Amino acid sequence: MKLDVLVFASHPDDAELGCSGTIAALIAAGKKVGVIDFTQGEMGTRGTPALRLQEADAASKVLGLSVRENLGFKDVFFKIDLEHQLALIKKIRQYQPDIVIANAVTDRHVDHGKGGLLATEACFMAGLRKIETTHDGKDQSAWRPKHVYHYIQNNYIKPDFIVDITAHWNTKVASIKAFKSQFFDPESTEPASFISSPEFMKFIEARAREFGHQINVEFGEGFTVERPIGVRDITQLV
Ligand SMILES: [Zn+2]
């Protein structure tokens, strides 16, 4: 299956927190979108890997994803090396996305900037014919996505462009709340974590409102680019 957009995420819930409004907008416009999580988030304070996979599945249904996979990399400890680059190259060639959206270029959690860089490198490498890979016993063709964007996570980064997600804000919130073990739940008996306080969801809303405000809409998601964006019609911008 060919995807229009493939989202890479170091942890299950990174895509939901960082760009699920944009994902929902793309799917509402008829695009095929998939998310590939690198790790099961097994070093997270709350929940278990099995629970995180169930929650990721629930979030995928909320968003209407065409594909959700987990590569089973080691949370916190995965490296940018040949093994991990090849795992991504195979997925890029399998799904042939025109656009890849990846983790923030730098962030509080070490896996975020690392995941963002791993995705950037793999997108370039996937286009090199002399890197040979197979899928289901068949040789894969080289494929390089046209664009790689990075969502913005915990730490503020000045966005290069902002997507209006106002119409999809409720879907974004529902997709985040699908990760029940991670976020605020008054009934939970699990230890408190950085993201489990009620204030964390207020922060997510504040960030979306701030980005929205910058483009005169209610809610937005910001992204950074690796090279300038070309537009055909400057009258079609928000
Ligand atoms: Zn994360």
PDB file of C-alpha atoms and ligand atoms in Angstrom:
ATOM      1  CA  MET A   1       0.000   0.000   0.000  1.00  0.00           C
ATOM      2  CA  LYS A   2       1.276   3.468  -0.891  1.00  0.00           C
ATOM      3  CA  LEU A   3       0.813   6.197   1.721  1.00  0.00           C
ATOM      4  CA  ASP A   4       0.549   9.918   1.043  1.00  0.00           C
ATOM      5  CA  VAL A   5       2.076  10.782   4.398  1.00  0.00           C
ATOM      6  CA  LEU A   6       4.142   8.673   6.789  1.00  0.00           C
ATOM      7  CA  VAL A   7       4.660   9.895  10.344  1.00  0.00           C
ATOM      8  CA  PHE A   8       7.612   8.626  12.387  1.00  0.00           C
ATOM      9  CA  ALA A   9       7.510   8.801  16.175  1.00  0.00           C
ATOM     10  CA  SER A  10      10.067   7.731  18.774  1.00  0.00           C
ATOM     11  CA  HIS A  11       7.288   6.851  21.235  1.00  0.00           C
ATOM     12  CA  PRO A  12       3.644   5.856  20.879  1.00  0.00           C
ATOM     13  CA  ASP A  13       1.832   9.191  21.635  1.00  0.00           C
ATOM     14  CA  ASP A  14       4.520  11.470  20.094  1.00  0.00           C
ATOM     15  CA  ALA A  15       2.553  11.647  16.836  1.00  0.00           C
ATOM     16  CA  GLU A  16      -0.699  12.345  18.690  1.00  0.00           C
ATOM     17  CA  LEU A  17       0.835  15.100  20.829  1.00  0.00           C
ATOM     18  CA  GLY A  18       2.867  16.614  17.992  1.00  0.00           C
ATOM     19  CA  CYS A  19       0.788  16.424  14.836  1.00  0.00           C
ATOM     20  CA  SER A  20      -2.500  14.521  15.195  1.00  0.00           C
ATOM     21  CA  GLY A  21      -4.541  17.596  14.208  1.00  0.00           C
ATOM     22  CA  THR A  22      -2.619  17.725  10.934  1.00  0.00           C
ATOM     23  CA  ILE A  23      -3.045  13.961  10.496  1.00  0.00           C
ATOM     24  CA  ALA A  24      -6.819  14.302  11.030  1.00  0.00           C
ATOM     25  CA  ALA A  25      -6.951  17.174   8.521  1.00  0.00           C
ATOM     26  CA  LEU A  26      -5.071  15.109   5.916  1.00  0.00           C
ATOM     27  CA  ILE A  27      -7.334  12.088   6.411  1.00  0.00           C
ATOM     28  CA  ALA A  28     -10.447  14.301   6.216  1.00  0.00           C
ATOM     29  CA  ALA A  29      -9.089  15.488   2.839  1.00  0.00           C
ATOM     30  CA  GLY A  30      -8.887  11.864   1.632  1.00  0.00           C
ATOM     31  CA  LYS A  31      -5.158  11.273   2.132  1.00  0.00           C
ATOM     32  CA  LYS A  32      -3.719   7.974   3.320  1.00  0.00           C
ATOM     33  CA  VAL A  33      -1.642   8.449   6.453  1.00  0.00           C
ATOM     34  CA  GLY A  34       0.340   5.941   8.514  1.00  0.00           C
ATOM     35  CA  VAL A  35       2.268   6.192  11.784  1.00  0.00           C
ATOM     36  CA  ILE A  36       5.328   4.124  12.607  1.00  0.00           C
ATOM     37  CA  ASP A  37       6.434   4.212  16.234  1.00  0.00           C
ATOM     38  CA  PHE A  38      10.064   3.341  16.924  1.00  0.00           C
ATOM     39  CA  THR A  39       9.736   2.081  20.519  1.00  0.00           C
ATOM     40  CA  GLN A  40       7.000   0.788  22.795  1.00  0.00           C
ATOM     41  CA  GLY A  41       7.748   3.525  25.310  1.00  0.00           C
ATOM     42  CA  GLU A  42       8.746   0.859  27.822  1.00  0.00           C
ATOM     43  CA  MET A  43      10.815   3.318  29.874  1.00  0.00           C
ATOM     44  CA  GLY A  44       7.761   5.519  30.475  1.00  0.00           C
ATOM     45  CA  THR A  45       6.818   6.013  34.122  1.00  0.00           C
ATOM     46  CA  ARG A  46       3.244   4.742  33.740  1.00  0.00           C
ATOM     47  CA  GLY A  47       1.613   1.850  31.909  1.00  0.00           C
ATOM     48  CA  THR A  48       3.211  -1.203  30.250  1.00  0.00           C
ATOM     49  CA  PRO A  49       4.403  -1.871  26.676  1.00  0.00           C
ATOM     50  CA  ALA A  50       1.347  -4.066  26.027  1.00  0.00           C
ATOM     51  CA  LEU A  51      -0.975  -1.337  27.248  1.00  0.00           C
ATOM     52  CA  ARG A  52       0.801   1.310  25.155  1.00  0.00           C
ATOM     53  CA  LEU A  53       0.271  -0.834  22.024  1.00  0.00           C
ATOM     54  CA  GLN A  54      -3.448  -1.164  22.828  1.00  0.00           C
ATOM     55  CA  GLU A  55      -3.670   2.569  23.395  1.00  0.00           C
ATOM     56  CA  ALA A  56      -1.829   3.304  20.132  1.00  0.00           C
ATOM     57  CA  ASP A  57      -4.347   1.077  18.373  1.00  0.00           C
ATOM     58  CA  ALA A  58      -7.241   2.985  19.938  1.00  0.00           C
ATOM     59  CA  ALA A  59      -5.671   6.328  18.950  1.00  0.00           C
ATOM     60  CA  SER A  60      -5.162   5.041  15.379  1.00  0.00           C
ATOM     61  CA  LYS A  61      -8.876   4.278  15.156  1.00  0.00           C
ATOM     62  CA  VAL A  62      -9.758   7.763  16.430  1.00  0.00           C
ATOM     63  CA  LEU A  63      -7.589   9.277  13.678  1.00  0.00           C
ATOM     64  CA  GLY A  64      -8.502   6.814  10.906  1.00  0.00           C
ATOM     65  CA  LEU A  65      -4.907   5.810  10.124  1.00  0.00           C
ATOM     66  CA  SER A  66      -4.290   3.425   7.210  1.00  0.00           C
ATOM     67  CA  VAL A  67      -1.279   1.861   8.938  1.00  0.00           C
ATOM     68  CA  ARG A  68       0.213   1.792  12.437  1.00  0.00           C
ATOM     69  CA  GLU A  69       3.347  -0.178  13.136  1.00  0.00           C
ATOM     70  CA  ASN A  70       5.846  -0.463  15.954  1.00  0.00           C
ATOM     71  CA  LEU A  71       9.490  -1.209  15.155  1.00  0.00           C
ATOM     72  CA  GLY A  72      10.339  -2.429  18.678  1.00  0.00           C
ATOM     73  CA  PHE A  73      13.479  -0.307  19.073  1.00  0.00           C
ATOM     74  CA  LYS A  74      14.819   0.025  22.635  1.00  0.00           C
ATOM     75  CA  ASP A  75      13.242   3.011  24.339  1.00  0.00           C
ATOM     76  CA  VAL A  76      15.871   5.620  25.327  1.00  0.00           C
ATOM     77  CA  PHE A  77      18.777   3.389  24.177  1.00  0.00           C
ATOM     78  CA  PHE A  78      18.195   3.053  20.413  1.00  0.00           C
ATOM     79  CA  LYS A  79      21.038   4.393  18.297  1.00  0.00           C
ATOM     80  CA  ILE A  80      21.451   6.023  14.923  1.00  0.00           C
ATOM     81  CA  ASP A  81      23.315   3.172  13.253  1.00  0.00           C
ATOM     82  CA  LEU A  82      23.072   0.878  10.247  1.00  0.00           C
ATOM     83  CA  GLU A  83      20.549  -1.496  11.872  1.00  0.00           C
ATOM     84  CA  HIS A  84      18.104   1.272  12.772  1.00  0.00           C
ATOM     85  CA  GLN A  85      18.629   3.204   9.521  1.00  0.00           C
ATOM     86  CA  LEU A  86      17.867   0.061   7.508  1.00  0.00           C
ATOM     87  CA  ALA A  87      14.683  -0.593   9.512  1.00  0.00           C
ATOM     88  CA  LEU A  88      13.388   2.865   8.524  1.00  0.00           C
ATOM     89  CA  ILE A  89      14.654   2.654   4.928  1.00  0.00           C
ATOM     90  CA  LYS A  90      12.613  -0.546   4.458  1.00  0.00           C
ATOM     91  CA  LYS A  91       9.449   1.132   5.740  1.00  0.00           C
ATOM     92  CA  ILE A  92       9.965   4.221   3.565  1.00  0.00           C
ATOM     93  CA  ARG A  93      10.403   2.007   0.498  1.00  0.00           C
ATOM     94  CA  GLN A  94       7.443  -0.181   1.482  1.00  0.00           C
ATOM     95  CA  TYR A  95       4.986   2.710   1.902  1.00  0.00           C
ATOM     96  CA  GLN A  96       6.494   5.206  -0.600  1.00  0.00           C
ATOM     97  CA  PRO A  97       5.226   8.335   1.166  1.00  0.00           C
ATOM     98  CA  ASP A  98       5.413  11.698  -0.618  1.00  0.00           C
ATOM     99  CA  ILE A  99       5.791  13.412   2.742  1.00  0.00           C
ATOM    100  CA  VAL A 100       7.435  12.201   5.937  1.00  0.00           C
ATOM    101  CA  ILE A 101       6.717  13.929   9.235  1.00  0.00           C
ATOM    102  CA  ALA A 102       9.164  13.153  12.036  1.00  0.00           C
ATOM    103  CA  ASN A 103      10.054  14.032  15.617  1.00  0.00           C
ATOM    104  CA  ALA A 104      11.271  17.487  16.609  1.00  0.00           C
ATOM    105  CA  VAL A 105      14.840  18.318  15.628  1.00  0.00           C
ATOM    106  CA  THR A 106      15.699  18.831  19.306  1.00  0.00           C
ATOM    107  CA  ASP A 107      13.728  18.386  22.530  1.00  0.00           C
ATOM    108  CA  ARG A 108      13.698  17.619  26.259  1.00  0.00           C
ATOM    109  CA  HIS A 109      13.544  13.828  25.726  1.00  0.00           C
ATOM    110  CA  VAL A 110      16.739  12.436  24.184  1.00  0.00           C
ATOM    111  CA  ASP A 111      14.779  10.124  21.864  1.00  0.00           C
ATOM    112  CA  HIS A 112      13.006  13.016  20.143  1.00  0.00           C
ATOM    113  CA  GLY A 113      15.920  14.823  18.488  1.00  0.00           C
ATOM    114  CA  LYS A 114      17.563  11.440  17.894  1.00  0.00           C
ATOM    115  CA  GLY A 115      14.393  10.058  16.240  1.00  0.00           C
ATOM    116  CA  GLY A 116      14.049  13.195  14.125  1.00  0.00           C
ATOM    117  CA  LEU A 117      17.627  12.886  12.859  1.00  0.00           C
ATOM    118  CA  LEU A 118      17.297   9.135  12.250  1.00  0.00           C
ATOM    119  CA  ALA A 119      14.220   9.802  10.088  1.00  0.00           C
ATOM    120  CA  THR A 120      15.971  12.593   8.161  1.00  0.00           C
ATOM    121  CA  GLU A 121      18.944  10.364   7.384  1.00  0.00           C
ATOM    122  CA  ALA A 122      16.780   7.360   6.443  1.00  0.00           C
ATOM    123  CA  CYS A 123      14.660   9.468   4.054  1.00  0.00           C
ATOM    124  CA  PHE A 124      17.792  10.464   2.165  1.00  0.00           C
ATOM    125  CA  MET A 125      19.323   7.003   2.260  1.00  0.00           C
ATOM    126  CA  ALA A 126      16.098   5.311   1.067  1.00  0.00           C
ATOM    127  CA  GLY A 127      16.653   7.072  -2.269  1.00  0.00           C
ATOM    128  CA  LEU A 128      20.086   5.529  -2.814  1.00  0.00           C
ATOM    129  CA  ARG A 129      19.743   2.582  -5.190  1.00  0.00           C
ATOM    130  CA  LYS A 130      22.918   0.919  -4.036  1.00  0.00           C
ATOM    131  CA  ILE A 131      21.505   0.386  -0.549  1.00  0.00           C
ATOM    132  CA  GLU A 132      19.745  -2.919  -1.178  1.00  0.00           C
ATOM    133  CA  THR A 133      16.764  -4.036   0.919  1.00  0.00           C
ATOM    134  CA  THR A 134      14.038  -6.655   0.620  1.00  0.00           C
ATOM    135  CA  HIS A 135      10.448  -6.894   1.805  1.00  0.00           C
ATOM    136  CA  ASP A 136       8.575 -10.223   1.856  1.00  0.00           C
ATOM    137  CA  GLY A 137      11.490 -11.774  -0.072  1.00  0.00           C
ATOM    138  CA  LYS A 138      11.322  -9.205  -2.896  1.00  0.00           C
ATOM    139  CA  ASP A 139      13.880  -6.521  -3.712  1.00  0.00           C
ATOM    140  CA  GLN A 140      12.657  -3.046  -2.849  1.00  0.00           C
ATOM    141  CA  SER A 141      13.001  -0.052  -5.180  1.00  0.00           C
ATOM    142  CA  ALA A 142      14.713   3.117  -4.008  1.00  0.00           C
ATOM    143  CA  TRP A 143      12.288   5.818  -2.818  1.00  0.00           C
ATOM    144  CA  ARG A 144      12.959   9.295  -1.486  1.00  0.00           C
ATOM    145  CA  PRO A 145      10.072  11.296   0.014  1.00  0.00           C
ATOM    146  CA  LYS A 146       9.678  14.754  -1.550  1.00  0.00           C
ATOM    147  CA  HIS A 147       9.436  16.505   1.817  1.00  0.00           C
ATOM    148  CA  VAL A 148      10.471  15.908   5.414  1.00  0.00           C
ATOM    149  CA  TYR A 149       8.884  18.044   8.114  1.00  0.00           C
ATOM    150  CA  HIS A 150       9.433  17.944  11.862  1.00  0.00           C
ATOM    151  CA  TYR A 151       6.668  18.463  14.432  1.00  0.00           C
ATOM    152  CA  ILE A 152       7.379  20.515  17.546  1.00  0.00           C
ATOM    153  CA  GLN A 153       7.202  18.701  20.881  1.00  0.00           C
ATOM    154  CA  ASN A 154       7.810  19.781  24.466  1.00  0.00           C
ATOM    155  CA  ASN A 155      10.394  22.526  23.976  1.00  0.00           C
ATOM    156  CA  TYR A 156       9.332  25.557  21.995  1.00  0.00           C
ATOM    157  CA  ILE A 157      10.867  25.806  18.534  1.00  0.00           C
ATOM    158  CA  LYS A 158      10.001  28.644  16.182  1.00  0.00           C
ATOM    159  CA  PRO A 159       7.880  26.989  13.458  1.00  0.00           C
ATOM    160  CA  ASP A 160       8.595  27.437   9.758  1.00  0.00           C
ATOM    161  CA  PHE A 161       4.911  26.862   8.982  1.00  0.00           C
ATOM    162  CA  ILE A 162       1.733  26.337  10.994  1.00  0.00           C
ATOM    163  CA  VAL A 163      -1.226  24.149  10.040  1.00  0.00           C
ATOM    164  CA  ASP A 164      -4.737  25.311  10.971  1.00  0.00           C
ATOM    165  CA  ILE A 165      -6.154  22.386  12.972  1.00  0.00           C
ATOM    166  CA  THR A 166      -9.161  24.219  14.450  1.00  0.00           C
ATOM    167  CA  ALA A 167     -11.679  21.881  12.789  1.00  0.00           C
ATOM    168  CA  HIS A 168      -9.764  18.847  14.103  1.00  0.00           C
ATOM    169  CA  TRP A 169      -8.949  19.988  17.643  1.00  0.00           C
ATOM    170  CA  ASN A 170     -11.481  17.639  19.252  1.00  0.00           C
ATOM    171  CA  THR A 171     -10.078  14.697  17.280  1.00  0.00           C
ATOM    172  CA  LYS A 172      -6.577  15.594  18.424  1.00  0.00           C
ATOM    173  CA  VAL A 173      -7.677  15.664  22.070  1.00  0.00           C
ATOM    174  CA  ALA A 174      -9.524  12.335  21.687  1.00  0.00           C
ATOM    175  CA  SER A 175      -6.444  10.720  20.107  1.00  0.00           C
ATOM    176  CA  ILE A 176      -4.240  11.895  22.986  1.00  0.00           C
ATOM    177  CA  LYS A 177      -6.751  10.722  25.583  1.00  0.00           C
ATOM    178  CA  ALA A 178      -6.689   7.266  23.980  1.00  0.00           C
ATOM    179  CA  PHE A 179      -3.343   6.929  25.806  1.00  0.00           C
ATOM    180  CA  LYS A 180      -5.240   6.552  29.050  1.00  0.00           C
ATOM    181  CA  SER A 181      -2.320   5.266  31.105  1.00  0.00           C
ATOM    182  CA  GLN A 182      -0.113   8.251  30.221  1.00  0.00           C
ATOM    183  CA  PHE A 183      -2.234  11.295  30.836  1.00  0.00           C
ATOM    184  CA  PHE A 184      -4.296  12.682  33.677  1.00  0.00           C
ATOM    185  CA  ASP A 185      -6.811  10.254  35.126  1.00  0.00           C
ATOM    186  CA  PRO A 186      -8.221  11.041  38.578  1.00  0.00           C
ATOM    187  CA  GLU A 187      -8.803   7.298  39.183  1.00  0.00           C
ATOM    188  CA  SER A 188      -5.238   6.226  38.382  1.00  0.00           C
ATOM    189  CA  THR A 189      -3.110   4.730  41.162  1.00  0.00           C
ATOM    190  CA  GLU A 190       0.085   4.869  39.076  1.00  0.00           C
ATOM    191  CA  PRO A 191       2.972   7.175  39.993  1.00  0.00           C
ATOM    192  CA  ALA A 192       2.680  10.752  38.779  1.00  0.00           C
ATOM    193  CA  SER A 193       4.839  11.675  35.781  1.00  0.00           C
ATOM    194  CA  PHE A 194       5.824  14.769  33.820  1.00  0.00           C
ATOM    195  CA  ILE A 195       2.871  14.308  31.459  1.00  0.00           C
ATOM    196  CA  SER A 196       0.214  12.889  33.819  1.00  0.00           C
ATOM    197  CA  SER A 197      -0.725  16.144  35.574  1.00  0.00           C
ATOM    198  CA  PRO A 198      -3.904  18.023  34.585  1.00  0.00           C
ATOM    199  CA  GLU A 199      -1.620  20.969  33.771  1.00  0.00           C
ATOM    200  CA  PHE A 200       0.040  19.016  30.958  1.00  0.00           C
ATOM    201  CA  MET A 201      -3.146  18.940  28.866  1.00  0.00           C
ATOM    202  CA  LYS A 202      -3.563  22.663  29.516  1.00  0.00           C
ATOM    203  CA  PHE A 203      -0.034  23.142  28.186  1.00  0.00           C
ATOM    204  CA  ILE A 204      -0.922  21.167  25.024  1.00  0.00           C
ATOM    205  CA  GLU A 205      -3.954  23.393  24.531  1.00  0.00           C
ATOM    206  CA  ALA A 206      -1.938  26.549  25.220  1.00  0.00           C
ATOM    207  CA  ARG A 207       0.682  25.547  22.640  1.00  0.00           C
ATOM    208  CA  ALA A 208      -1.995  24.837  20.022  1.00  0.00           C
ATOM    209  CA  ARG A 209      -3.706  28.150  20.800  1.00  0.00           C
ATOM    210  CA  GLU A 210      -0.406  30.018  20.583  1.00  0.00           C
ATOM    211  CA  PHE A 211       0.420  28.519  17.188  1.00  0.00           C
ATOM    212  CA  GLY A 212      -3.166  29.119  16.034  1.00  0.00           C
ATOM    213  CA  HIS A 213      -3.028  32.719  17.216  1.00  0.00           C
ATOM    214  CA  GLN A 214       0.046  33.349  15.086  1.00  0.00           C
ATOM    215  CA  ILE A 215      -1.978  32.577  11.933  1.00  0.00           C
ATOM    216  CA  ASN A 216      -5.299  34.071  13.134  1.00  0.00           C
ATOM    217  CA  VAL A 217      -7.107  30.785  13.782  1.00  0.00           C
ATOM    218  CA  GLU A 218      -8.046  29.096  17.061  1.00  0.00           C
ATOM    219  CA  PHE A 219      -5.734  26.061  17.055  1.00  0.00           C
ATOM    220  CA  GLY A 220      -2.560  25.283  15.140  1.00  0.00           C
ATOM    221  CA  GLU A 221       0.338  22.835  14.916  1.00  0.00           C
ATOM    222  CA  GLY A 222       3.802  24.110  14.076  1.00  0.00           C
ATOM    223  CA  PHE A 223       6.441  22.390  11.947  1.00  0.00           C
ATOM    224  CA  THR A 224      10.011  23.005  10.901  1.00  0.00           C
ATOM    225  CA  VAL A 225      11.413  22.265   7.455  1.00  0.00           C
ATOM    226  CA  GLU A 226      14.785  21.170   6.132  1.00  0.00           C
ATOM    227  CA  ARG A 227      14.706  23.379   3.057  1.00  0.00           C
ATOM    228  CA  PRO A 228      12.492  26.261   1.888  1.00  0.00           C
ATOM    229  CA  ILE A 229       8.907  25.387   0.962  1.00  0.00           C
ATOM    230  CA  GLY A 230       7.803  26.207  -2.583  1.00  0.00           C
ATOM    231  CA  VAL A 231       4.255  27.408  -3.215  1.00  0.00           C
ATOM    232  CA  ARG A 232       2.465  27.683  -6.569  1.00  0.00           C
ATOM    233  CA  ASP A 233      -0.085  30.271  -5.479  1.00  0.00           C
ATOM    234  CA  ILE A 234       0.612  32.784  -2.727  1.00  0.00           C
ATOM    235  CA  THR A 235      -3.107  33.651  -2.525  1.00  0.00           C
ATOM    236  CA  GLN A 236      -3.945  30.148  -1.223  1.00  0.00           C
ATOM    237  CA  LEU A 237      -2.247  30.507   2.159  1.00  0.00           C
ATOM    238  CA  VAL A 238      -4.164  30.892   5.430  1.00  0.00           C
TER     239      VAL A 238
HETATM  240 ZN    ZN B   1       8.177  10.953  23.190  1.00  0.00          ZN
END
